[in-house]
Coordinates of C-alpha atoms in Angstrom, one line a residue:
Chain T
M1 CA -156.8 -96.5 69.3
A2 CA -154.9 -94.4 66.7
M3 CA -153.7 -96.3 63.7
L4 CA -150.1 -95.4 64.7
E5 CA -148.8 -94.0 67.9
I6 CA -145.2 -93.3 68.5
V7 CA -144.5 -92.7 72.2
D8 CA -141.1 -91.2 73.5
F9 CA -139.3 -93.0 70.8
G10 CA -135.5 -93.0 70.5
K11 CA -132.9 -94.6 68.4
R12 CA -129.0 -94.8 69.0
F13 CA -126.3 -96.2 66.7
T14 CA -123.3 -97.9 68.3
I15 CA -120.4 -97.7 65.9
H16 CA -117.9 -100.2 67.1
H17 CA -114.8 -99.2 65.2
L18 CA -115.2 -95.7 66.5
G19 CA -116.0 -96.8 70.0
K20 CA -118.9 -94.5 70.0
T21 CA -122.8 -94.3 70.5
M22 CA -124.5 -91.7 68.5
P23 CA -128.1 -90.8 69.3
A24 CA -129.9 -90.5 66.1
I25 CA -133.3 -89.3 67.5
Q26 CA -134.9 -88.9 70.8
N27 CA -138.3 -88.0 72.3
I28 CA -140.3 -88.5 69.3
N29 CA -144.2 -88.4 69.9
L30 CA -146.7 -88.5 67.2
S31 CA -149.9 -90.2 66.3
L32 CA -152.1 -90.5 63.4
E33 CA -155.5 -92.0 62.9
A34 CA -156.6 -94.4 60.2
G35 CA -156.8 -92.8 56.8
E36 CA -154.6 -89.8 57.8
F37 CA -151.7 -88.6 55.9
I38 CA -148.7 -87.3 57.9
G39 CA -145.7 -85.6 56.4
I40 CA -142.3 -85.4 58.1
V41 CA -140.2 -82.5 57.5
G42 CA -136.7 -81.5 58.7
K43 CA -133.1 -81.0 57.6
S44 CA -131.3 -83.9 56.2
G45 CA -129.6 -85.8 59.0
S46 CA -132.4 -84.8 61.3
G47 CA -133.7 -88.4 61.6
K48 CA -136.6 -88.5 59.3
S49 CA -135.8 -91.8 57.6
T50 CA -134.7 -93.2 60.9
I51 CA -138.4 -92.8 62.0
L52 CA -139.7 -94.6 59.0
K53 CA -137.1 -97.5 59.2
S54 CA -137.7 -98.0 62.8
I55 CA -141.5 -98.5 62.1
Y56 CA -140.6 -100.8 59.4
R57 CA -138.0 -102.5 61.7
T58 CA -135.3 -102.0 59.3
Y59 CA -133.7 -100.3 62.3
L60 CA -133.9 -101.8 65.7
P61 CA -135.8 -99.3 68.0
D62 CA -133.9 -98.6 71.3
E63 CA -136.4 -96.5 73.4
G64 CA -140.0 -95.9 73.5
K65 CA -143.0 -97.6 71.7
I66 CA -144.3 -97.7 68.3
M67 CA -148.0 -98.9 68.7
Y68 CA -149.7 -100.0 65.6
D69 CA -153.4 -101.1 65.4
S70 CA -152.9 -104.3 63.2
E71 CA -155.7 -106.0 61.5
R72 CA -154.3 -109.4 62.2
F73 CA -152.7 -108.9 65.7
G74 CA -154.7 -106.0 67.2
E75 CA -152.8 -103.4 69.2
T76 CA -149.1 -104.1 68.7
D77 CA -145.8 -102.6 69.7
L78 CA -143.7 -102.7 66.5
A79 CA -140.6 -102.1 68.7
Q80 CA -141.2 -105.3 70.4
I81 CA -143.1 -107.5 68.0
S82 CA -141.5 -110.9 66.8
E83 CA -139.5 -111.0 63.5
R84 CA -142.0 -113.4 62.2
Q85 CA -144.9 -111.2 62.9
M86 CA -143.0 -108.3 61.4
L87 CA -142.6 -110.3 58.3
Y88 CA -146.3 -111.0 58.2
L89 CA -147.1 -107.4 58.6
R90 CA -144.7 -106.4 55.8
K91 CA -146.4 -108.9 53.5
Y92 CA -150.1 -108.0 54.2
E93 CA -150.4 -104.6 56.0
I94 CA -147.3 -102.3 56.0
G95 CA -145.6 -101.1 52.8
Y96 CA -142.4 -99.2 52.4
V97 CA -141.2 -97.2 49.3
S98 CA -137.7 -95.7 49.1
Q99 CA -136.1 -93.8 46.3
F100 CA -133.8 -96.9 45.6
L101 CA -135.0 -100.1 43.8
S102 CA -133.5 -103.3 44.8
V103 CA -135.1 -106.3 43.2
M104 CA -134.3 -109.9 42.0
P105 CA -131.8 -109.7 39.0
R106 CA -133.1 -110.5 35.6
T107 CA -136.7 -110.4 36.5
T108 CA -139.0 -108.4 34.2
C109 CA -140.9 -105.4 35.3
R110 CA -144.2 -107.1 34.8
Q111 CA -143.0 -110.1 36.7
L112 CA -141.8 -108.1 39.7
V113 CA -145.2 -106.5 40.2
T114 CA -146.9 -109.8 39.7
N115 CA -144.6 -111.5 42.2
A116 CA -145.5 -109.0 44.8
L117 CA -149.2 -110.2 44.6
L118 CA -148.2 -113.9 44.2
E119 CA -146.4 -113.6 47.5
M120 CA -149.6 -112.6 49.1
G121 CA -151.3 -115.8 47.7
E122 CA -153.1 -114.1 44.8
S123 CA -153.9 -116.4 42.0
E124 CA -151.7 -116.1 38.8
A125 CA -154.5 -114.6 36.6
V126 CA -155.6 -112.0 39.2
A127 CA -151.9 -111.1 40.0
L128 CA -151.1 -110.4 36.4
K129 CA -154.2 -108.3 35.7
E130 CA -153.7 -106.2 38.8
A131 CA -149.9 -105.8 38.0
E132 CA -150.6 -104.6 34.5
K133 CA -153.3 -102.2 35.8
A134 CA -150.8 -100.8 38.2
L135 CA -148.0 -100.6 35.5
A136 CA -150.4 -98.7 33.3
H137 CA -151.6 -96.3 36.0
F138 CA -147.9 -95.2 36.6
E139 CA -147.5 -94.7 32.8
L140 CA -144.8 -97.2 32.5
D141 CA -144.5 -97.7 28.8
P142 CA -145.9 -101.2 28.0
K143 CA -142.8 -101.6 25.8
L144 CA -140.9 -101.8 29.1
W145 CA -143.0 -104.4 30.9
D146 CA -141.0 -107.3 29.6
S147 CA -137.6 -105.6 30.2
Y148 CA -135.4 -105.6 33.1
P149 CA -135.4 -102.5 35.5
N150 CA -131.6 -102.2 35.6
T151 CA -131.7 -100.3 32.5
F152 CA -134.6 -98.0 33.4
S153 CA -134.2 -94.3 34.1
G154 CA -134.4 -93.0 37.5
G155 CA -138.0 -92.0 37.3
E156 CA -139.1 -95.3 35.6
K157 CA -137.4 -97.3 38.4
L158 CA -139.2 -95.1 41.1
R159 CA -142.5 -95.5 39.5
L160 CA -142.0 -99.3 39.4
N161 CA -141.0 -99.2 43.1
I162 CA -144.2 -97.4 44.0
A163 CA -146.2 -99.7 41.8
M164 CA -144.7 -102.8 43.6
A165 CA -145.7 -101.5 47.0
T166 CA -149.1 -100.0 46.3
V167 CA -150.3 -102.9 44.3
K168 CA -150.6 -104.7 47.5
K169 CA -152.9 -102.2 49.1
P170 CA -151.2 -101.8 52.3
R171 CA -153.1 -100.4 55.3
L172 CA -150.0 -98.4 56.3
L173 CA -147.7 -97.0 53.7
L174 CA -144.3 -95.6 54.5
L175 CA -143.0 -93.2 51.8
D176 CA -139.2 -92.4 52.2
E177 CA -138.5 -89.5 49.7
P178 CA -140.1 -91.4 46.9
T179 CA -140.2 -88.3 44.6
A180 CA -136.6 -87.2 45.3
S181 CA -135.4 -87.4 41.7
L182 CA -138.6 -87.2 39.8
D183 CA -139.6 -84.6 37.0
Q184 CA -142.8 -82.8 37.6
Q185 CA -144.9 -84.9 35.4
S186 CA -144.0 -88.0 37.4
K187 CA -144.5 -86.3 40.6
I188 CA -148.0 -85.5 39.6
K189 CA -148.7 -89.2 38.9
V190 CA -147.3 -90.0 42.3
R191 CA -149.5 -87.3 43.7
E192 CA -152.4 -88.8 42.1
I193 CA -151.9 -92.3 43.3
I194 CA -151.4 -91.0 47.0
E195 CA -154.8 -89.2 46.6
K196 CA -156.3 -92.4 45.4
L197 CA -154.7 -94.5 48.3
K198 CA -156.0 -91.9 50.8
K199 CA -159.5 -92.2 49.4
Q200 CA -159.4 -95.9 49.7
G201 CA -158.5 -95.4 53.4
T202 CA -154.7 -96.1 53.5
T203 CA -152.8 -94.5 56.3
L204 CA -149.7 -92.7 55.0
V205 CA -146.4 -91.5 56.6
G206 CA -144.2 -89.6 54.2
I207 CA -141.1 -87.7 53.9
F208 CA -140.9 -85.4 50.9
H209 CA -137.9 -83.4 49.7
D210 CA -140.2 -80.6 48.4
I211 CA -142.7 -79.0 50.6
E212 CA -145.0 -77.9 47.8
F213 CA -145.5 -81.6 47.0
M214 CA -147.0 -82.0 50.5
D215 CA -149.1 -78.9 50.2
G216 CA -152.9 -79.8 50.4
L217 CA -151.9 -83.5 50.6
C218 CA -150.9 -84.1 54.2
D219 CA -153.4 -83.8 57.1
K220 CA -150.6 -83.3 59.5
V221 CA -147.0 -82.3 59.4
Y222 CA -144.4 -83.3 61.9
D223 CA -141.4 -80.9 62.3
M224 CA -138.2 -82.6 63.3
Q225 CA -136.8 -79.3 64.6
T226 CA -139.6 -78.3 66.8
R227 CA -140.8 -81.8 67.6
Q228 CA -144.4 -80.4 66.9
L229 CA -147.2 -82.0 65.1
T230 CA -149.4 -79.5 63.3
I231 CA -152.6 -79.7 61.4
T232 CA -151.6 -78.7 57.9
K233 CA -154.0 -75.7 57.6
E234 CA -152.2 -73.8 60.3
V235 CA -148.7 -75.2 59.5
V236 CA -145.7 -72.9 59.4
I237 CA -142.9 -75.0 57.8
H238 CA -139.4 -74.2 59.0
E239 CA -137.2 -73.2 56.2
S240 CA -134.1 -75.4 56.1
Chain F
M1 CA -149.3 -115.6 65.9
L2 CA -149.5 -119.3 66.8
E3 CA -147.0 -120.6 64.4
E4 CA -144.9 -123.8 64.9
P5 CA -141.3 -124.0 63.6
I6 CA -140.9 -126.9 61.0
L7 CA -137.2 -127.4 62.3
Q8 CA -136.0 -126.5 65.8
V9 CA -132.1 -126.8 66.4
R10 CA -131.0 -126.5 70.0
N11 CA -127.3 -126.2 71.2
L12 CA -125.8 -127.8 68.2
R13 CA -122.1 -128.6 69.1
K14 CA -119.5 -130.1 66.8
Q15 CA -115.9 -130.3 67.7
F16 CA -112.9 -131.9 65.8
G17 CA -110.6 -133.3 68.3
T18 CA -110.8 -134.8 71.8
G19 CA -110.4 -131.5 73.8
C20 CA -108.1 -131.1 76.8
M21 CA -108.1 -129.7 80.3
E22 CA -107.7 -126.2 79.0
C23 CA -110.7 -126.3 76.5
A24 CA -113.0 -128.9 78.1
E25 CA -115.1 -126.2 80.0
V26 CA -117.4 -123.9 77.8
E27 CA -117.2 -121.0 80.2
T28 CA -113.4 -121.0 80.8
R29 CA -112.0 -122.2 77.6
K30 CA -109.6 -119.8 75.8
L31 CA -109.7 -120.4 71.9
E32 CA -107.8 -118.8 69.1
K33 CA -110.9 -118.1 67.0
N34 CA -112.3 -121.7 67.4
F35 CA -109.0 -123.5 67.8
C36 CA -107.5 -124.7 71.1
K37 CA -103.9 -124.0 70.8
N38 CA -103.0 -126.4 73.5
C39 CA -104.5 -129.6 72.0
G40 CA -105.5 -128.5 68.6
T41 CA -109.2 -129.3 68.9
V42 CA -111.3 -127.3 66.6
Y43 CA -114.7 -126.1 68.0
A44 CA -116.6 -125.7 64.7
C45 CA -120.1 -125.3 65.9
Q46 CA -120.7 -124.0 69.6
D47 CA -124.1 -124.0 70.8
I48 CA -126.1 -123.1 67.6
S49 CA -129.8 -122.7 68.3
F50 CA -132.5 -121.4 65.9
D51 CA -136.0 -122.1 64.5
L52 CA -136.8 -122.6 60.9
Y53 CA -140.5 -121.6 60.0
P54 CA -142.8 -123.1 57.2
G55 CA -142.1 -121.5 53.9
E56 CA -139.3 -119.1 55.1
I57 CA -135.8 -118.8 53.8
L58 CA -133.2 -118.4 56.7
G59 CA -130.0 -117.0 55.6
I60 CA -126.7 -118.0 57.3
V61 CA -123.6 -115.7 56.7
G62 CA -120.1 -115.8 58.0
E63 CA -116.6 -115.8 56.9
S64 CA -114.7 -118.9 55.7
G65 CA -114.2 -121.1 58.8
S66 CA -117.1 -119.8 60.7
G67 CA -118.8 -123.1 60.8
K68 CA -121.6 -122.6 58.2
S69 CA -120.9 -125.9 56.2
T70 CA -120.1 -127.9 59.3
M71 CA -123.6 -126.9 60.7
M72 CA -125.2 -128.0 57.4
Q73 CA -123.4 -131.1 57.4
C74 CA -124.5 -131.9 60.9
L75 CA -128.1 -131.1 60.0
Y76 CA -128.1 -133.3 57.1
F77 CA -126.4 -136.1 59.0
D78 CA -123.2 -136.0 56.8
N79 CA -121.3 -135.3 60.0
E80 CA -122.1 -136.5 63.5
V81 CA -122.8 -133.8 66.0
S82 CA -120.8 -133.9 69.3
S83 CA -124.1 -132.8 71.1
G84 CA -127.3 -131.0 70.7
E85 CA -130.9 -131.5 69.6
A86 CA -132.9 -131.1 66.4
F87 CA -136.7 -131.4 66.1
I88 CA -138.6 -131.8 62.9
N89 CA -142.4 -130.8 63.3
T90 CA -144.0 -133.8 61.1
P91 CA -146.5 -136.1 62.7
E92 CA -144.1 -139.1 62.5
L93 CA -141.0 -137.2 64.0
V94 CA -142.5 -134.8 66.4
S95 CA -140.6 -134.7 69.8
N96 CA -137.7 -137.0 68.7
N97 CA -134.3 -135.6 68.8
V98 CA -133.3 -136.6 65.3
F99 CA -129.7 -136.6 66.0
E100 CA -130.3 -139.6 68.3
L101 CA -132.2 -141.6 65.8
S102 CA -130.9 -144.7 64.2
A103 CA -129.0 -144.6 61.0
Q104 CA -131.9 -146.2 59.2
K105 CA -134.4 -143.5 60.5
K106 CA -131.8 -140.8 59.5
R107 CA -131.6 -142.1 56.0
S108 CA -135.4 -142.1 55.8
I109 CA -135.4 -138.4 56.9
R110 CA -132.8 -137.6 54.2
N111 CA -134.9 -139.5 51.6
H112 CA -138.3 -138.0 52.6
V113 CA -138.0 -134.8 54.6
Y114 CA -134.6 -133.1 53.5
G115 CA -133.2 -132.0 50.3
M116 CA -129.6 -130.8 50.0
V117 CA -127.7 -128.8 47.5
Y118 CA -124.0 -128.6 47.9
Q119 CA -121.6 -126.0 46.8
N120 CA -119.8 -128.6 44.8
P121 CA -122.1 -130.6 42.5
V122 CA -119.7 -133.6 42.8
H123 CA -120.9 -134.2 46.3
G124 CA -124.6 -134.1 45.3
L125 CA -124.5 -135.9 41.9
K126 CA -123.3 -139.1 40.6
M127 CA -121.2 -137.7 37.8
N128 CA -121.2 -140.9 35.7
F129 CA -125.0 -141.4 36.0
S130 CA -127.2 -139.7 33.5
S131 CA -129.0 -136.6 34.7
V132 CA -132.4 -138.3 34.5
G133 CA -130.7 -141.4 36.3
N134 CA -129.6 -139.1 39.1
I135 CA -133.1 -137.9 39.8
A136 CA -134.5 -141.5 39.5
E137 CA -131.9 -142.7 42.0
K138 CA -133.4 -140.1 44.6
L139 CA -136.9 -141.1 43.7
I140 CA -136.2 -144.7 44.2
A141 CA -134.7 -143.9 47.5
A142 CA -137.8 -142.2 48.4
G143 CA -139.9 -145.3 47.7
N144 CA -140.9 -144.9 44.0
R145 CA -141.1 -148.0 41.8
N146 CA -143.0 -147.0 38.9
V147 CA -140.5 -146.4 36.0
G148 CA -142.9 -144.4 33.7
Q149 CA -144.0 -142.2 36.6
M150 CA -140.4 -141.6 37.6
E151 CA -139.3 -140.7 34.1
A152 CA -142.3 -138.2 33.8
T153 CA -141.4 -136.7 37.2
S154 CA -137.7 -136.4 36.3
K155 CA -138.6 -134.7 33.0
K156 CA -140.8 -132.1 34.8
L157 CA -138.1 -131.4 37.2
L158 CA -135.4 -130.9 34.7
E159 CA -137.6 -128.7 32.7
N160 CA -138.4 -126.7 35.6
V161 CA -134.6 -125.9 36.2
H162 CA -134.3 -125.3 32.5
I163 CA -132.2 -128.4 31.3
P164 CA -132.9 -129.0 27.8
L165 CA -134.6 -132.5 27.7
H166 CA -132.7 -133.6 24.7
R167 CA -129.6 -133.6 27.1
M168 CA -131.4 -135.3 30.0
K169 CA -129.8 -138.7 29.3
E170 CA -126.3 -137.1 29.5
E171 CA -124.0 -137.3 32.4
P172 CA -123.6 -134.2 34.4
R173 CA -119.8 -134.2 34.1
N174 CA -120.5 -133.1 30.5
F175 CA -122.4 -130.0 31.7
S176 CA -121.1 -126.6 32.7
G177 CA -121.0 -125.7 36.4
G178 CA -124.3 -123.9 36.4
M179 CA -126.2 -126.6 34.6
Q180 CA -124.6 -129.2 37.1
Q181 CA -126.0 -126.9 39.9
R182 CA -129.4 -126.9 38.5
V183 CA -129.5 -130.7 38.0
Q184 CA -128.5 -130.9 41.6
I185 CA -131.5 -128.7 42.5
A186 CA -133.7 -130.7 40.6
K187 CA -132.5 -133.8 42.2
A188 CA -132.9 -132.2 45.7
L189 CA -136.5 -131.3 45.0
S190 CA -137.5 -134.7 43.5
N191 CA -138.8 -136.2 46.8
N192 CA -141.0 -133.0 47.6
P193 CA -138.9 -132.2 50.8
P194 CA -140.5 -129.8 53.3
I195 CA -137.0 -128.7 54.1
L196 CA -134.1 -127.7 51.7
F197 CA -130.5 -127.0 52.6
L198 CA -128.6 -124.9 50.1
D199 CA -124.9 -124.6 50.8
E200 CA -123.1 -121.8 48.9
V201 CA -125.1 -122.8 45.7
T202 CA -124.2 -119.6 43.7
T203 CA -120.5 -119.5 44.7
G204 CA -118.4 -119.8 41.7
L205 CA -121.2 -119.2 39.1
D206 CA -121.1 -116.4 36.7
L207 CA -123.6 -113.5 37.3
S208 CA -125.8 -114.6 34.5
V209 CA -126.2 -118.1 35.9
Q210 CA -126.4 -116.9 39.4
A211 CA -129.5 -114.8 38.4
N212 CA -131.0 -118.0 37.0
V213 CA -130.5 -120.0 40.2
L214 CA -131.5 -117.2 42.4
D215 CA -134.8 -116.9 40.6
L216 CA -135.3 -120.7 40.6
I217 CA -135.0 -120.5 44.5
K218 CA -137.5 -117.8 44.8
V219 CA -139.9 -119.6 42.6
I220 CA -139.5 -122.8 44.6
Q221 CA -140.1 -121.0 47.8
R222 CA -143.3 -119.2 46.4
D223 CA -144.9 -122.1 44.5
L224 CA -143.9 -125.0 46.8
G225 CA -143.7 -123.3 50.1
I226 CA -140.6 -125.2 51.0
S227 CA -138.5 -124.0 53.9
M228 CA -134.9 -123.4 53.2
I229 CA -131.7 -122.8 55.0
V230 CA -129.3 -120.8 52.5
V231 CA -125.7 -120.6 53.5
S232 CA -123.6 -117.9 51.7
H233 CA -120.7 -115.7 52.3
D234 CA -122.2 -113.5 49.6
L235 CA -124.4 -110.7 51.3
A236 CA -126.0 -109.7 48.0
V237 CA -127.3 -113.2 47.7
I238 CA -128.7 -113.3 51.3
R239 CA -130.2 -109.9 50.9
M240 CA -132.1 -111.2 47.7
L241 CA -133.3 -114.5 49.3
A242 CA -133.5 -114.5 53.0
D243 CA -136.3 -113.3 55.2
R244 CA -134.3 -113.7 58.3
T245 CA -130.5 -114.0 58.7
I246 CA -128.1 -115.5 61.3
V247 CA -124.5 -114.4 61.5
L248 CA -122.0 -116.9 62.5
L249 CA -118.5 -116.2 63.7
N250 CA -116.0 -118.9 65.0
G251 CA -118.8 -121.4 65.3
K252 CA -121.2 -119.1 67.2
I253 CA -124.3 -117.1 66.5
I254 CA -123.4 -113.5 67.1
E255 CA -126.4 -111.8 65.5
E256 CA -129.7 -112.7 64.1
G257 CA -132.6 -110.6 62.7
L258 CA -134.6 -109.5 59.7
T259 CA -132.2 -109.6 56.8
D260 CA -132.6 -105.9 55.9
Q261 CA -132.1 -105.0 59.7
V262 CA -129.0 -107.1 59.9
L263 CA -127.6 -105.3 56.8
E264 CA -128.7 -101.8 57.6
D265 CA -128.4 -101.7 61.4
P266 CA -125.9 -104.4 62.4
Q267 CA -125.4 -104.5 66.1
H268 CA -122.2 -106.6 66.4
E269 CA -118.9 -105.4 65.7
Y270 CA -118.1 -108.3 63.2
T271 CA -121.4 -107.9 61.5
Q272 CA -120.5 -104.1 61.0
Q273 CA -117.2 -105.0 59.5
L274 CA -118.9 -107.4 57.1
V275 CA -121.4 -104.8 56.1
Y276 CA -118.7 -102.0 55.6
S277 CA -116.9 -104.5 53.3
L278 CA -120.0 -104.8 51.0
L279 CA -119.3 -103.5 47.5

């Protein structure tokens, strides 16, 4: 099977104080093979993040299936899987990066990345070494490694965020506008790490604010407006 | 995934008062929140059921009076349940409803299986014993008799929770609230319990001390693999700590799920209100 296959997927939000149910997205169908990178494009409010958050189960899916080919559980519907299984997948198989950093207070940058690996059961020594490698790769100044991220700039926070997710080497990585507020230099760094992850066989689903960033990086593009999945070489992205 | 819960709770009920004709039947009773206006009976916990898995932190949130603390007190045998079952998955206790065990057996569970950290350190510590004496008390209850060994264990525990050793002979009543809370955590951990209950442990602590205690709890989970139930009305604390979260209202579970799901896609009206109130 494909690594990820979303079938007739839909999500509604019931807002009790308004007495309303609002459909966020409906009829989403897309699939990607292992090692592919799919980019999702569309206007803001079109439901791009809703798809990612539903895959990660931050949102409870309402309709359809999200079939994922898990290393541990085999073919699994992420819309139906138990909470404990989802926690396992989050720990070992599926990563999520957003543009916001939410971490334990007063924990150093170095410790945060190390903790991500310790939670997977890595030894202290390996975790520390891998963490430092990741921080160095994202060009976080070693002077910052023992300070707390609260005082970091937006770009530094984001690079730390990506370091924390990628250091665990997830099979499926969800990128929710991780480059939204980055300068060109940092974007190039992020692009490099994505290319590297692709080479290692990581499957990626990403939302990117700027279309140029995705150019030449994605294998497929899913357009929220047309509900069409296209191979990038022949893609015509709707201006929005 | 074939994974057995370490603690299973089924239909835990706790009422204060005898009940009357109007509120005796669960299906037909009409309560004002959890209170019977006719006879004054309070239904503090109504059919609470959940599983706690090895190594996980389960968050319990809800407003004051929702039954969070009563539930914890029932689990820790501080309060007797009105009815319900709880099963602990250890070889000695398996398939015994622990609520029905003798007082002696319950005491043994408290000494060997459970650890408890109360919101108010007065309930968990003997304020006129030394800090090291408090821990020794728990170690003795758990069957230790070797004084040298107990002192070494106590020192290590106090060090782990960052209590300076030159103050270990001091009584906790001389300590600040945050230090008292950390001594209480050290005491609760001293018998290596597989299950730890934490009741509003960061409430009333300043942010800096709160950060310390949160970090300590995470380290305990990661390094010792202890399963924990964390009760808090502070959603930020729950977000940092809990893998899964249960929302209580008027003594009933109204919602449960992965913590980020409960906070970002709350289903129940009350949970939505709670999340909208988040700073």
